[in-house]
Coordinates of C-alpha atoms in Angstrom, one line a residue:
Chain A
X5 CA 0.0 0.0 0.0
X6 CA 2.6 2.3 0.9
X7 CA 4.4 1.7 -2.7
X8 CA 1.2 2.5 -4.1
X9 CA 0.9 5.9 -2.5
X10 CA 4.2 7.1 -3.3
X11 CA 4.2 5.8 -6.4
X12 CA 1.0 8.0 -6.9
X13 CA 2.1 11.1 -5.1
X14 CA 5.2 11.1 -7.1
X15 CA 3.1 11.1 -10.2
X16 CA 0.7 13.4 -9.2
X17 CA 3.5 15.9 -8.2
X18 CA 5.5 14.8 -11.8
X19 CA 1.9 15.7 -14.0
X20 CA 1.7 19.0 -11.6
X21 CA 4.9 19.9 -11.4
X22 CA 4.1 23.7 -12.1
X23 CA 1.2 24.1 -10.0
X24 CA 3.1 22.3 -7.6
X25 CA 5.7 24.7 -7.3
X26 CA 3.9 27.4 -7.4
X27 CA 1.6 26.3 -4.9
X28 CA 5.3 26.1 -2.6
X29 CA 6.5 29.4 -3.6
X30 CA 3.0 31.2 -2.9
X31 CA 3.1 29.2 0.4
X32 CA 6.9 30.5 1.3
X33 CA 5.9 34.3 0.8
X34 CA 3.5 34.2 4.0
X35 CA 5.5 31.9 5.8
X36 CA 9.0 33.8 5.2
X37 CA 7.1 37.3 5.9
X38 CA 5.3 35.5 9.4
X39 CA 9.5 34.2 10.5
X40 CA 10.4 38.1 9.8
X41 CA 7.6 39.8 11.6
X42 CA 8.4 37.0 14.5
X43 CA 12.1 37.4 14.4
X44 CA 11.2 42.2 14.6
X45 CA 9.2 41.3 17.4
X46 CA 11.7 39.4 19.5
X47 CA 13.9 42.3 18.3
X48 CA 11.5 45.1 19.4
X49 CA 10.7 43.3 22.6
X50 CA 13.6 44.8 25.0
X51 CA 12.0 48.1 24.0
X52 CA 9.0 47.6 24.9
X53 CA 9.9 45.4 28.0
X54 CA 10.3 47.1 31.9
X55 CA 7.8 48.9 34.2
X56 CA 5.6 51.1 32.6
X57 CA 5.9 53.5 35.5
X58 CA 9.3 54.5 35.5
X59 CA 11.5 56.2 33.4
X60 CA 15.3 56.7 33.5
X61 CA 16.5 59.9 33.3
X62 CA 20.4 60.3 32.5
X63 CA 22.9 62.9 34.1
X64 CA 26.0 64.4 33.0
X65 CA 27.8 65.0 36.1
X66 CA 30.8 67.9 35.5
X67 CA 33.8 67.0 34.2
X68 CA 35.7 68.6 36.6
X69 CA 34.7 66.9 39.9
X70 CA 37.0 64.3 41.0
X71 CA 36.0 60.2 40.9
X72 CA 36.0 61.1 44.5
X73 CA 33.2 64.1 44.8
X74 CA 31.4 62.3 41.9
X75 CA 30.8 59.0 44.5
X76 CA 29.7 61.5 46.9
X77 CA 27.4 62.9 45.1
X78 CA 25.9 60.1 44.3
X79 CA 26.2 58.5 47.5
X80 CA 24.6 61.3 48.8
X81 CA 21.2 62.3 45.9
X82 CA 20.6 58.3 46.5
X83 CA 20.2 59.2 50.3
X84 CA 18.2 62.2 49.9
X85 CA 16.1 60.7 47.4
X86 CA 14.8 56.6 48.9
X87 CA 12.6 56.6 46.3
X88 CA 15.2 57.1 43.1
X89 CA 17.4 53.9 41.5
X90 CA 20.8 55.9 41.5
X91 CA 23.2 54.4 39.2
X92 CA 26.3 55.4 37.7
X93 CA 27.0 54.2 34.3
X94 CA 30.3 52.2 34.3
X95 CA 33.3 53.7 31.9
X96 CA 33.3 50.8 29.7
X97 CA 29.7 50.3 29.7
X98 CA 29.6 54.1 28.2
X99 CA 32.0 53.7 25.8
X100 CA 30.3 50.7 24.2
X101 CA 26.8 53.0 24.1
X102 CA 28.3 56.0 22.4
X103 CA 30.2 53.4 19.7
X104 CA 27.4 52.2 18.9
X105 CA 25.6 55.7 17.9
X106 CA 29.0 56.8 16.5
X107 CA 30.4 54.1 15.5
X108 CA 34.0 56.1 14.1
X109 CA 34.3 57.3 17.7
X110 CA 35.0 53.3 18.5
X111 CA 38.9 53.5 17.8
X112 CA 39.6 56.3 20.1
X113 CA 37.5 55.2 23.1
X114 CA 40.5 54.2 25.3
X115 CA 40.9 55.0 29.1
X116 CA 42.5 57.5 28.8
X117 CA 40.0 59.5 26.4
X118 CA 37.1 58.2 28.4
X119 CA 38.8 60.3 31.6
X120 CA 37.5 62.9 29.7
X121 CA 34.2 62.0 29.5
X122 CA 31.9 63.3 31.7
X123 CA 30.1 60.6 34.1
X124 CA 27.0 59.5 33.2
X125 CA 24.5 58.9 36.0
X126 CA 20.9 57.5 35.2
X127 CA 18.2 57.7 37.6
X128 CA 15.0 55.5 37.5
X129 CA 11.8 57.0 39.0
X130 CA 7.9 57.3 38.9
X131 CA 8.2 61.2 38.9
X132 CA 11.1 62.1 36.6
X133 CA 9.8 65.6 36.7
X134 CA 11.8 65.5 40.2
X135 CA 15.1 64.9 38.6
X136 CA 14.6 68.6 36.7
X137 CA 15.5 70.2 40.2
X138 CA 18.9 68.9 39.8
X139 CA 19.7 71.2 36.4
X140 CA 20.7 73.7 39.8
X141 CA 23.3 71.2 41.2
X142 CA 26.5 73.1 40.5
X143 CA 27.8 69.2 40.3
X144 CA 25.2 68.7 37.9
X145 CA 26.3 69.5 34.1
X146 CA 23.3 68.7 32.1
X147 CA 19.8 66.3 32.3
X148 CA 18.2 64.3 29.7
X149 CA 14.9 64.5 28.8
X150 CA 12.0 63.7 31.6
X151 CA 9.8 62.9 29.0
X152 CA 11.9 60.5 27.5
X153 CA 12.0 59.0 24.0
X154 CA 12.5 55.6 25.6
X155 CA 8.5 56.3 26.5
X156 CA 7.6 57.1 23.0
X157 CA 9.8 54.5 21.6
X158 CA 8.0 52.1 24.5
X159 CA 4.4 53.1 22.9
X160 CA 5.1 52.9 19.3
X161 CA 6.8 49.4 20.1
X162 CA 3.9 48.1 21.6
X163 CA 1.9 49.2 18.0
X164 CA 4.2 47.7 16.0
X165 CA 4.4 44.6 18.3
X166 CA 0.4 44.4 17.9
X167 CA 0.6 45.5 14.3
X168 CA 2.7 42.6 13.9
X169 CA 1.0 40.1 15.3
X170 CA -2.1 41.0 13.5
X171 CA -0.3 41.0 10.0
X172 CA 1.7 37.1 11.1
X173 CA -2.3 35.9 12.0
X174 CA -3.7 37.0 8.6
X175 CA -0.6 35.7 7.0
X176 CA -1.1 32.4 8.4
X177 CA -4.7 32.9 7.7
X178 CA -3.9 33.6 4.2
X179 CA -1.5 30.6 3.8
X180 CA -4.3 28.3 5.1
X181 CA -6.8 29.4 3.0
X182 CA -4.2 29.2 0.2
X183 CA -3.7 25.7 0.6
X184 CA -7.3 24.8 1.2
X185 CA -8.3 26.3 -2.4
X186 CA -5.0 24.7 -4.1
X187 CA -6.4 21.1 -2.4
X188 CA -10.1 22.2 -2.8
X189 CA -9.1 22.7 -6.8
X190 CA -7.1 19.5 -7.2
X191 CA -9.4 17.0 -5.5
X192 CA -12.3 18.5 -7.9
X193 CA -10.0 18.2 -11.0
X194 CA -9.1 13.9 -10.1
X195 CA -12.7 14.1 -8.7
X196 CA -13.1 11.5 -11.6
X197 CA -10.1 10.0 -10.7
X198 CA -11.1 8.9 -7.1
X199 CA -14.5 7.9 -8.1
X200 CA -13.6 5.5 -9.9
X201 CA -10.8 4.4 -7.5
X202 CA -13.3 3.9 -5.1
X203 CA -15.5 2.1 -7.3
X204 CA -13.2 -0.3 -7.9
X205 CA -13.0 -1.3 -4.2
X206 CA -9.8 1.2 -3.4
X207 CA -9.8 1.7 0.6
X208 CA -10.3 5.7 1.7
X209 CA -6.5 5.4 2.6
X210 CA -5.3 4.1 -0.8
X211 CA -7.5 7.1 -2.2
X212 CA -6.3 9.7 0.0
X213 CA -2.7 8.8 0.5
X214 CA -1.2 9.9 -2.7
X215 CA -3.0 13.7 -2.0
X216 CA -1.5 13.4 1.5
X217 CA 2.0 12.9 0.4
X218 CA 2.0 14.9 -2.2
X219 CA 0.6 18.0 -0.3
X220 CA 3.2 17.3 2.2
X221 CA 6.1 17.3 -0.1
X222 CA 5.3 20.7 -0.9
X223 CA 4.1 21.9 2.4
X224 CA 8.0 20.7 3.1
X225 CA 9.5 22.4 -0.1
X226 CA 7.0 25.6 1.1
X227 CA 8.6 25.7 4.5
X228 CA 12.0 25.2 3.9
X229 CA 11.9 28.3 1.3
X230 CA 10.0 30.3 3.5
X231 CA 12.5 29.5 6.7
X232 CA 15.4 30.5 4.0
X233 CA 13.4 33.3 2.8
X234 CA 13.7 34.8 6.7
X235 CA 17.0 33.8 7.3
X236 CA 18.2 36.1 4.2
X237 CA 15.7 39.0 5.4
X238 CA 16.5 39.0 9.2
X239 CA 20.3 38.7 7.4
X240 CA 19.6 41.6 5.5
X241 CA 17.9 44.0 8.2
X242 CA 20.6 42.9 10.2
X243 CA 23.1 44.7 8.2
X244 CA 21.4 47.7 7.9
X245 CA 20.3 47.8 11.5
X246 CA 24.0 47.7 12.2
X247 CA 25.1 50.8 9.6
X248 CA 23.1 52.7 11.8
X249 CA 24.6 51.6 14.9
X250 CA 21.1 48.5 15.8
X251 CA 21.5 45.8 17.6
X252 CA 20.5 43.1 14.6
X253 CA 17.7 41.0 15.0
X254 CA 17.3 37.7 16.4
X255 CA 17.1 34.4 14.1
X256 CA 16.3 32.0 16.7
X257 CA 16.2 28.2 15.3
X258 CA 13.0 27.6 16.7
X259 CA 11.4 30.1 14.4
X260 CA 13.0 28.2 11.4
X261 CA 11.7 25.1 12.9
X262 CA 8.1 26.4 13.3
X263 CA 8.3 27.6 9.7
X264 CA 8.4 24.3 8.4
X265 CA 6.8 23.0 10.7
X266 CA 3.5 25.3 9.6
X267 CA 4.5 24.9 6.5
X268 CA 4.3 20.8 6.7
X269 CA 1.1 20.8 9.0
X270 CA -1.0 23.4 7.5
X271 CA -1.9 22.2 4.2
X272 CA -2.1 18.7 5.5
X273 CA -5.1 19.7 7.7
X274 CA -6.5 21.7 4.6
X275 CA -6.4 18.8 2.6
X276 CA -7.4 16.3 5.0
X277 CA -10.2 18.6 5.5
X278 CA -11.2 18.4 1.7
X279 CA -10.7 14.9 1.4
X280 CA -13.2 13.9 3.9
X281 CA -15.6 16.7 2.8
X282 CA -15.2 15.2 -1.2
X283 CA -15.9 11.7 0.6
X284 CA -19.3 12.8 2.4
X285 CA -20.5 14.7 -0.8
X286 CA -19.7 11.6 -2.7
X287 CA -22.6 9.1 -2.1
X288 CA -21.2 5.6 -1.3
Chain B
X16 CA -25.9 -13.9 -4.2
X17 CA -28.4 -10.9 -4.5
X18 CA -31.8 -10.2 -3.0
X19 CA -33.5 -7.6 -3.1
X20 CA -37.2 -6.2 -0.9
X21 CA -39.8 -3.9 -1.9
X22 CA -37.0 -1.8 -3.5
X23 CA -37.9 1.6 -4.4
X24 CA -35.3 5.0 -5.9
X25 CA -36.3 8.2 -6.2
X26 CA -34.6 11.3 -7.5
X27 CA -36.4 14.4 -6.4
X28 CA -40.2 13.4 -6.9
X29 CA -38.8 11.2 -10.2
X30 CA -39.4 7.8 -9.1
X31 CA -37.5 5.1 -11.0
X32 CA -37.6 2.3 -9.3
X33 CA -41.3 1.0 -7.7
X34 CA -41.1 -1.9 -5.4
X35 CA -38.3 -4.3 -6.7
X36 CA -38.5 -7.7 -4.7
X37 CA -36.4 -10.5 -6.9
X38 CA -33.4 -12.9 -5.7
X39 CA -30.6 -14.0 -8.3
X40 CA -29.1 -17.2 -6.8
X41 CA -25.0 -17.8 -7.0
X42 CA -23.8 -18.7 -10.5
X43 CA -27.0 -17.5 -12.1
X44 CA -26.5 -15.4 -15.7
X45 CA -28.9 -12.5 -15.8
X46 CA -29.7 -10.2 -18.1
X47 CA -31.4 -6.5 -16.9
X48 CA -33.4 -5.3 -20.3
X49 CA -35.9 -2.5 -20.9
X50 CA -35.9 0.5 -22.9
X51 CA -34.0 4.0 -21.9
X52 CA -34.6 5.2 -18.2
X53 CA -36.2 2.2 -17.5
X54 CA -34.3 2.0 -14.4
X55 CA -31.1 -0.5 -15.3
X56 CA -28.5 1.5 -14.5
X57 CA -29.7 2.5 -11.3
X58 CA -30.4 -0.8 -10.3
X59 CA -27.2 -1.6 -11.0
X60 CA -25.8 1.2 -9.1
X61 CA -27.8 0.0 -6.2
X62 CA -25.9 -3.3 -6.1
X63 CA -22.4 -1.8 -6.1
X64 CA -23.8 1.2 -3.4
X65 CA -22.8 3.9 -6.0
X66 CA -26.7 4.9 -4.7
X67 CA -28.3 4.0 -1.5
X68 CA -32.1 3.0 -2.5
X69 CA -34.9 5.5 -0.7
X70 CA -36.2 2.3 0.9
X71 CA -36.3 -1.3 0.6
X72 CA -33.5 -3.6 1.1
X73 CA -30.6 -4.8 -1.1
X74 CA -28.6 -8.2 0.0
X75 CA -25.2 -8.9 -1.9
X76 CA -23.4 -12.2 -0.5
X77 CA -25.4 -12.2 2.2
X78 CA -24.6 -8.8 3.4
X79 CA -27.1 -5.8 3.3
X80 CA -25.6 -3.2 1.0
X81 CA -27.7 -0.6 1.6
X82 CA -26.7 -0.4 5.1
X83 CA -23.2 -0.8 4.8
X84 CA -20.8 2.0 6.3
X85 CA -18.4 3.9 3.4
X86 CA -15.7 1.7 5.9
X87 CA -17.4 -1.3 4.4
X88 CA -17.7 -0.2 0.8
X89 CA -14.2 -1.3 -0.6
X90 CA -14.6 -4.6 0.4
X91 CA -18.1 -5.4 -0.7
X92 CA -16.7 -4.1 -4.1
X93 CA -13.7 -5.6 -4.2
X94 CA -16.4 -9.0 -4.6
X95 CA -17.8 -7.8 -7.8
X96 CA -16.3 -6.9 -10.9
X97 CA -18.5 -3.6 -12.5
X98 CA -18.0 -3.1 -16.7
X99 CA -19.2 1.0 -16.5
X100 CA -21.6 2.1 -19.4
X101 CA -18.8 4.9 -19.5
X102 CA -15.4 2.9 -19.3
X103 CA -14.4 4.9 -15.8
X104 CA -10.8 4.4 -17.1
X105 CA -7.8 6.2 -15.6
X106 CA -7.0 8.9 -17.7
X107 CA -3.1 9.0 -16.7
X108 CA -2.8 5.4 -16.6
X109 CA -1.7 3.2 -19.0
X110 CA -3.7 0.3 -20.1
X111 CA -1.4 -2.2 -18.2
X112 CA -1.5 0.0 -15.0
X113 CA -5.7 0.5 -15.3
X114 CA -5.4 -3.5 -15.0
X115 CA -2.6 -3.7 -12.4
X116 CA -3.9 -0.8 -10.2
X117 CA -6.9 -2.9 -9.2
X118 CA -5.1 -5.9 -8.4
X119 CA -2.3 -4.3 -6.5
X120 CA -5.9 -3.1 -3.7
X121 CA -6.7 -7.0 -3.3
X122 CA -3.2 -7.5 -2.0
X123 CA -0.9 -8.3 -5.2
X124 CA 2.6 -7.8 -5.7
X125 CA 3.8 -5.8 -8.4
X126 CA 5.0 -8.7 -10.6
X127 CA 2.0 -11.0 -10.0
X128 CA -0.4 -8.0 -10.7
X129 CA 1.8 -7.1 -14.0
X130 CA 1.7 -10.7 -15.4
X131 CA -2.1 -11.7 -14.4
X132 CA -3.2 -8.4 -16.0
X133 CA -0.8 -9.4 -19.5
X134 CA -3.0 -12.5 -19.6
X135 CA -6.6 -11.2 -19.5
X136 CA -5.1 -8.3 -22.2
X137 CA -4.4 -10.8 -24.4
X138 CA -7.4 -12.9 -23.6
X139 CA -9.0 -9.8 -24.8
X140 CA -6.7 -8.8 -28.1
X141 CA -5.6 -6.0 -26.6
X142 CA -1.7 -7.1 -25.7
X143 CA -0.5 -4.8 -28.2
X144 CA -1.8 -1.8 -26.5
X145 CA -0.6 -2.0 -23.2
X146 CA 1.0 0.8 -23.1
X147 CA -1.5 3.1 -24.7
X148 CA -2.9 5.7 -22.9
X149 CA -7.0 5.5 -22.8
X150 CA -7.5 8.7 -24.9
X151 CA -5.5 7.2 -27.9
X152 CA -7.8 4.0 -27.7
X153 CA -10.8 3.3 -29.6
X154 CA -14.4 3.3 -28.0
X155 CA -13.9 -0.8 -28.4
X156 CA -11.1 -0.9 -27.3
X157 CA -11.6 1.3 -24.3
X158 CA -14.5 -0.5 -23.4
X159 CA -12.4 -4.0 -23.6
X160 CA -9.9 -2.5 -21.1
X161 CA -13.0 -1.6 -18.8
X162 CA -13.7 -5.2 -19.1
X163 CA -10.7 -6.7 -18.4
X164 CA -10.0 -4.4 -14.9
X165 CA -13.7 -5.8 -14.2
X166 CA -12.7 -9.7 -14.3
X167 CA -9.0 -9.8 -14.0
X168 CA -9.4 -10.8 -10.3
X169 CA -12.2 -13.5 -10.6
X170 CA -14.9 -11.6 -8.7
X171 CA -17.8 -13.7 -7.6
X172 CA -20.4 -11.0 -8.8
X173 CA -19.6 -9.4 -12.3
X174 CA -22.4 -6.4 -13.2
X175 CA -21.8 -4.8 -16.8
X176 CA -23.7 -2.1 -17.5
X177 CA -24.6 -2.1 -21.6
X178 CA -21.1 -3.9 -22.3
X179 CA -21.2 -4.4 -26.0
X180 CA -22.7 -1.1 -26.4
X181 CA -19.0 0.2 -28.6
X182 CA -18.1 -3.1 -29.6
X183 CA -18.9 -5.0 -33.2
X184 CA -20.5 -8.0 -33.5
X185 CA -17.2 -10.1 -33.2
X186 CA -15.9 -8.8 -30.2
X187 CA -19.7 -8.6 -28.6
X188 CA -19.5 -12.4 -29.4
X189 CA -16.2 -12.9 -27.7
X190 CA -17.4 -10.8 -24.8
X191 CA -20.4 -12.9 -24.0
X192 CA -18.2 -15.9 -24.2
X193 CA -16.1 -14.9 -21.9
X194 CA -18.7 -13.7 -19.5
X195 CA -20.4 -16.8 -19.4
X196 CA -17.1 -18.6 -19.3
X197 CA -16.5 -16.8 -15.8
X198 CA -20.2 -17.6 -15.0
X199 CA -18.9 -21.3 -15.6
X200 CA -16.2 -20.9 -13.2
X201 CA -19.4 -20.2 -11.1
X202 CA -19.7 -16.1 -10.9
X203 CA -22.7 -14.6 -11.2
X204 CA -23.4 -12.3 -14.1
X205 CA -25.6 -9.3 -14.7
X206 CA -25.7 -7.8 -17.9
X207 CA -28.0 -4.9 -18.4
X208 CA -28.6 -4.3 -22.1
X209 CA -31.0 -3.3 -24.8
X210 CA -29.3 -5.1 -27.3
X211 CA -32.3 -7.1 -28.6
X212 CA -29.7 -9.5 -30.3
X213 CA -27.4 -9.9 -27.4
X214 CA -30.9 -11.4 -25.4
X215 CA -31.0 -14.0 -27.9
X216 CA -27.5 -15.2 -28.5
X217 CA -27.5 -16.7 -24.5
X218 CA -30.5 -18.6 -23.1
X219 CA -30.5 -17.3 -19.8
X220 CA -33.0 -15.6 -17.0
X221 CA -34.2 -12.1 -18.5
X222 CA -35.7 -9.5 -16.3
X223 CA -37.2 -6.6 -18.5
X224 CA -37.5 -3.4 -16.3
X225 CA -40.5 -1.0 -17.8
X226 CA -41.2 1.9 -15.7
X227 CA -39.0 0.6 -12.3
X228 CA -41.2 -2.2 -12.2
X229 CA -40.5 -6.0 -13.4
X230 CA -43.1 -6.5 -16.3
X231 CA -41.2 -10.1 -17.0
X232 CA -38.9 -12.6 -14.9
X233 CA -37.7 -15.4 -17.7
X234 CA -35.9 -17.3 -20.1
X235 CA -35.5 -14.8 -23.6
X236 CA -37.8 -14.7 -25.9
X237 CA -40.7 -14.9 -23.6

């Protein structure tokens, strides 16, 4: 039996071959596009992650207070202020924030050009309209922003994130429906076909195996495309995130996994669905 | 081998077959006559579950058909040997494989299936074609191939539905002789026809269907 059905799916995917792969490629757009829009939201996830209600607000201490007065002053704001998360950012930590924006400052962030730095202090709180009354610390140099971009960047994340998800559901939704037409269309075109099988005292497995395999062969060639298809996109935004100084997005293998896996699964469900709706319309 | 009580089909309020009650005992030769729409094919349909009767009952070897689950289906059929009115060949088969195809469901290997299907070709004449696709063959011809998928495994029920109806007189001839041959070997044969001279060339139990009743049940010529 199992001879017969690959012997038949092979046959079926030989006399198809076209439809077949085009069925694969049209498959692989949704899929590839669902991996990236998974892969931007892992990526968009740190921004977006964190408490809500409190924002860090970074300090430029002057450059002319010792490493000495600087740890007092820190030492001290933390003890006035319970409420703040005082926090100095380390030299090395700095110099890897600022390469990243400017990434031709990299080659002369040593030691002793980040002595010239001014400390950075950040400072997490509920009410960063507080932290404004510092501008008048004579240690103080200059504040950041109390309505901070990180806030903005927070909200639009959480679009996009939603956005996201909403376009990878209608893509899968579009992929299923895809395949359930493609199977709809073939089973109605060899509706002949397995009639007569039947008729001839072929068992429902006989008849459905060879649209089973072949469906999956292409589900298989669908996902792997699709899961290559994202690794050269996420590959691609990678590099361009980078010229601009990004973090590049994450290509977990799971993703890849799940790409053929919904690429496999999918359109075996769709047609399984078909065959045993072509079955009860068909009066045995 | 077939019985069948108070049968009746209807399609919409078209009612074709009106309270069919006969038995055919095993190894009987029947022949199913009576003019267009009479009812023949539908009957015959009935037998191999292709329609499920409105009511009434319909016994194959001792089994009730018209109860029978689709899980059952293959099996009941895989007892009878059906000759279509239309062929129902396999477009993207080859002759050989049309043949093969079937034997390879009732369990045969590939080589077994390949040379019992060569021997009922050329039982038939048609050896030479083997390879043909069904679209290059001849309404005869087709038709022969329909008959050889229907008794290349020795069913113990063979229903043909008008199976000289693209053949000339020769091969009509030969086909008769060897479906009474397998109803020799002790199969039982249904043969629904109009074929006025095909009635005559067998002595054998006629029924003659006129409006989905049985008007006779006899030997042929009345």
């Amino acid at each position: 039996m199992m001879g017969h059905i690959l012997a038949e799916a092979s046959a079926l995917l030989r006399h198809r071959a076209l439809v077949s792969l085009a069925l694969g490629l049209a498959l692989a757009v949704p899929l590839a596009l669902g991996g990236l829009t998974l892969c931007l939201d892992l990526w968009l996830a740190p921004l977006v992650s964190g408490r809500p209600d409190r924002i860090t607000v970074e300090i430029l201490l002057h450059p002319d207070l010792s490493p000495e007065d600087q740890a007092r002053w820190i030492e001290t704001t933390a003890a006035e202020h319970p409420e703040w998360e005082v926090r100095e950012v380390p030299p090395g930590e700095l110099a890897a924030r600022l390469a990243r924006w400017f990434p031709y400052l990299k080659s002369l962030m040593d030691e002793s050009t980040l002595q010239m730095v001014p400390a950075l202090v950040e400072i997490t709180t509920a009410e960063p309209t507080a932290v404004e009354n510092l501008r008048e610390a004579p240690e103080v140099l200059a504040v950041g922003p109390t309505e901070p971009v990180t806030r903005l960047l927070r909200r639009a994340g959480l679009q996009i994130r939603r956005a996201l998800a909403l376009v990878s559901l209608a893509l899968v939704l579009g992929a299923g429906l895809l395949a359930s037409v493609w199977t709809h269309l073939e089973m109605y075109r060899h509706a002949d076909e397995i009639t007569i099988m039947r008729l001839v005292g072929a068992t429902e497995g006989a008849v459905r195996g060879p649209f089973l395999a072949a469906i999956t062969v292409t589900g298989l060639l669908a996902g792997l495309l699709g899961a290559a298809a994202t690794w050269a996109l996420v590959h691609w935004a990678g590099s361009v995130a980078s010229t601009v100084g990004l973090a590049r997005p994450p290509l977990p293998l799971w993703i890849l996994a799940a790409q053929v896996l919904v690429g496999v699964t999918l359109p075996l469900l769709t047609a399984w669905a078909a065959l045993a709706r072509h079955a009860d319309l068909e009066l045995t | 081998m077939i019985r069948l009580r108070d049968l009746h089909k209807t399609y919409d309020s078209r009612h074709v077959l009106r309270g069919l009650s006969l038995h055919v005992e095993p190894g009987e030769f029947v022949f199913l006559t009576g003019p267009s729409g009479a009812g023949k094919s539908t009957f015959l349909k009935l037998l191999y579950a292709a329609e499920r009767p409105s009511s009434g009952e319909v016994w194959v070897n001792g089994r009730r058909v018209d109860r029978m689950s689709r899980k059952e289906l293959p099996t009941l059929r895989r007892t009878m040997g059906v000759i279509f009115q239309d062929f129902k060949l396999l477009r993207r088969k080859t002759v050989l494989e049309n043949i093969t195809f079937v034997l390879r469901f009732h369990g045969l290997g590939q080589k077994e299936a390949h040379r019992r299907a060569y021997l009922t070709l050329k039982r038939l004449g048609l050896q030479h074609r083997q390879a043909a696709f069904p679209d290059a063959l001849s309404g005869g011809e087709q038709q022969r191939v329909a008959i050889a998928r229907a008794v290349v495994y020795q069913p113990r029920l063979i229903l043909a539905d008008e199976p000289t109806g693209n053949l000339d007189a020769e091969l009509a001839a030969e086909l008769m002789s060897l479906l009474c041959e397998i109803n020799y070997q002790g199969a039982t044969v249904v043969v629904a026809t109009h074929d006025q001279g095909l009635l005559e060339s067998i002595p054998a139990r006629t029924l003659v269907l006129h409006h989905g009743t049985i008007q006779y049940d006899g030997n042929w010529p009345p």
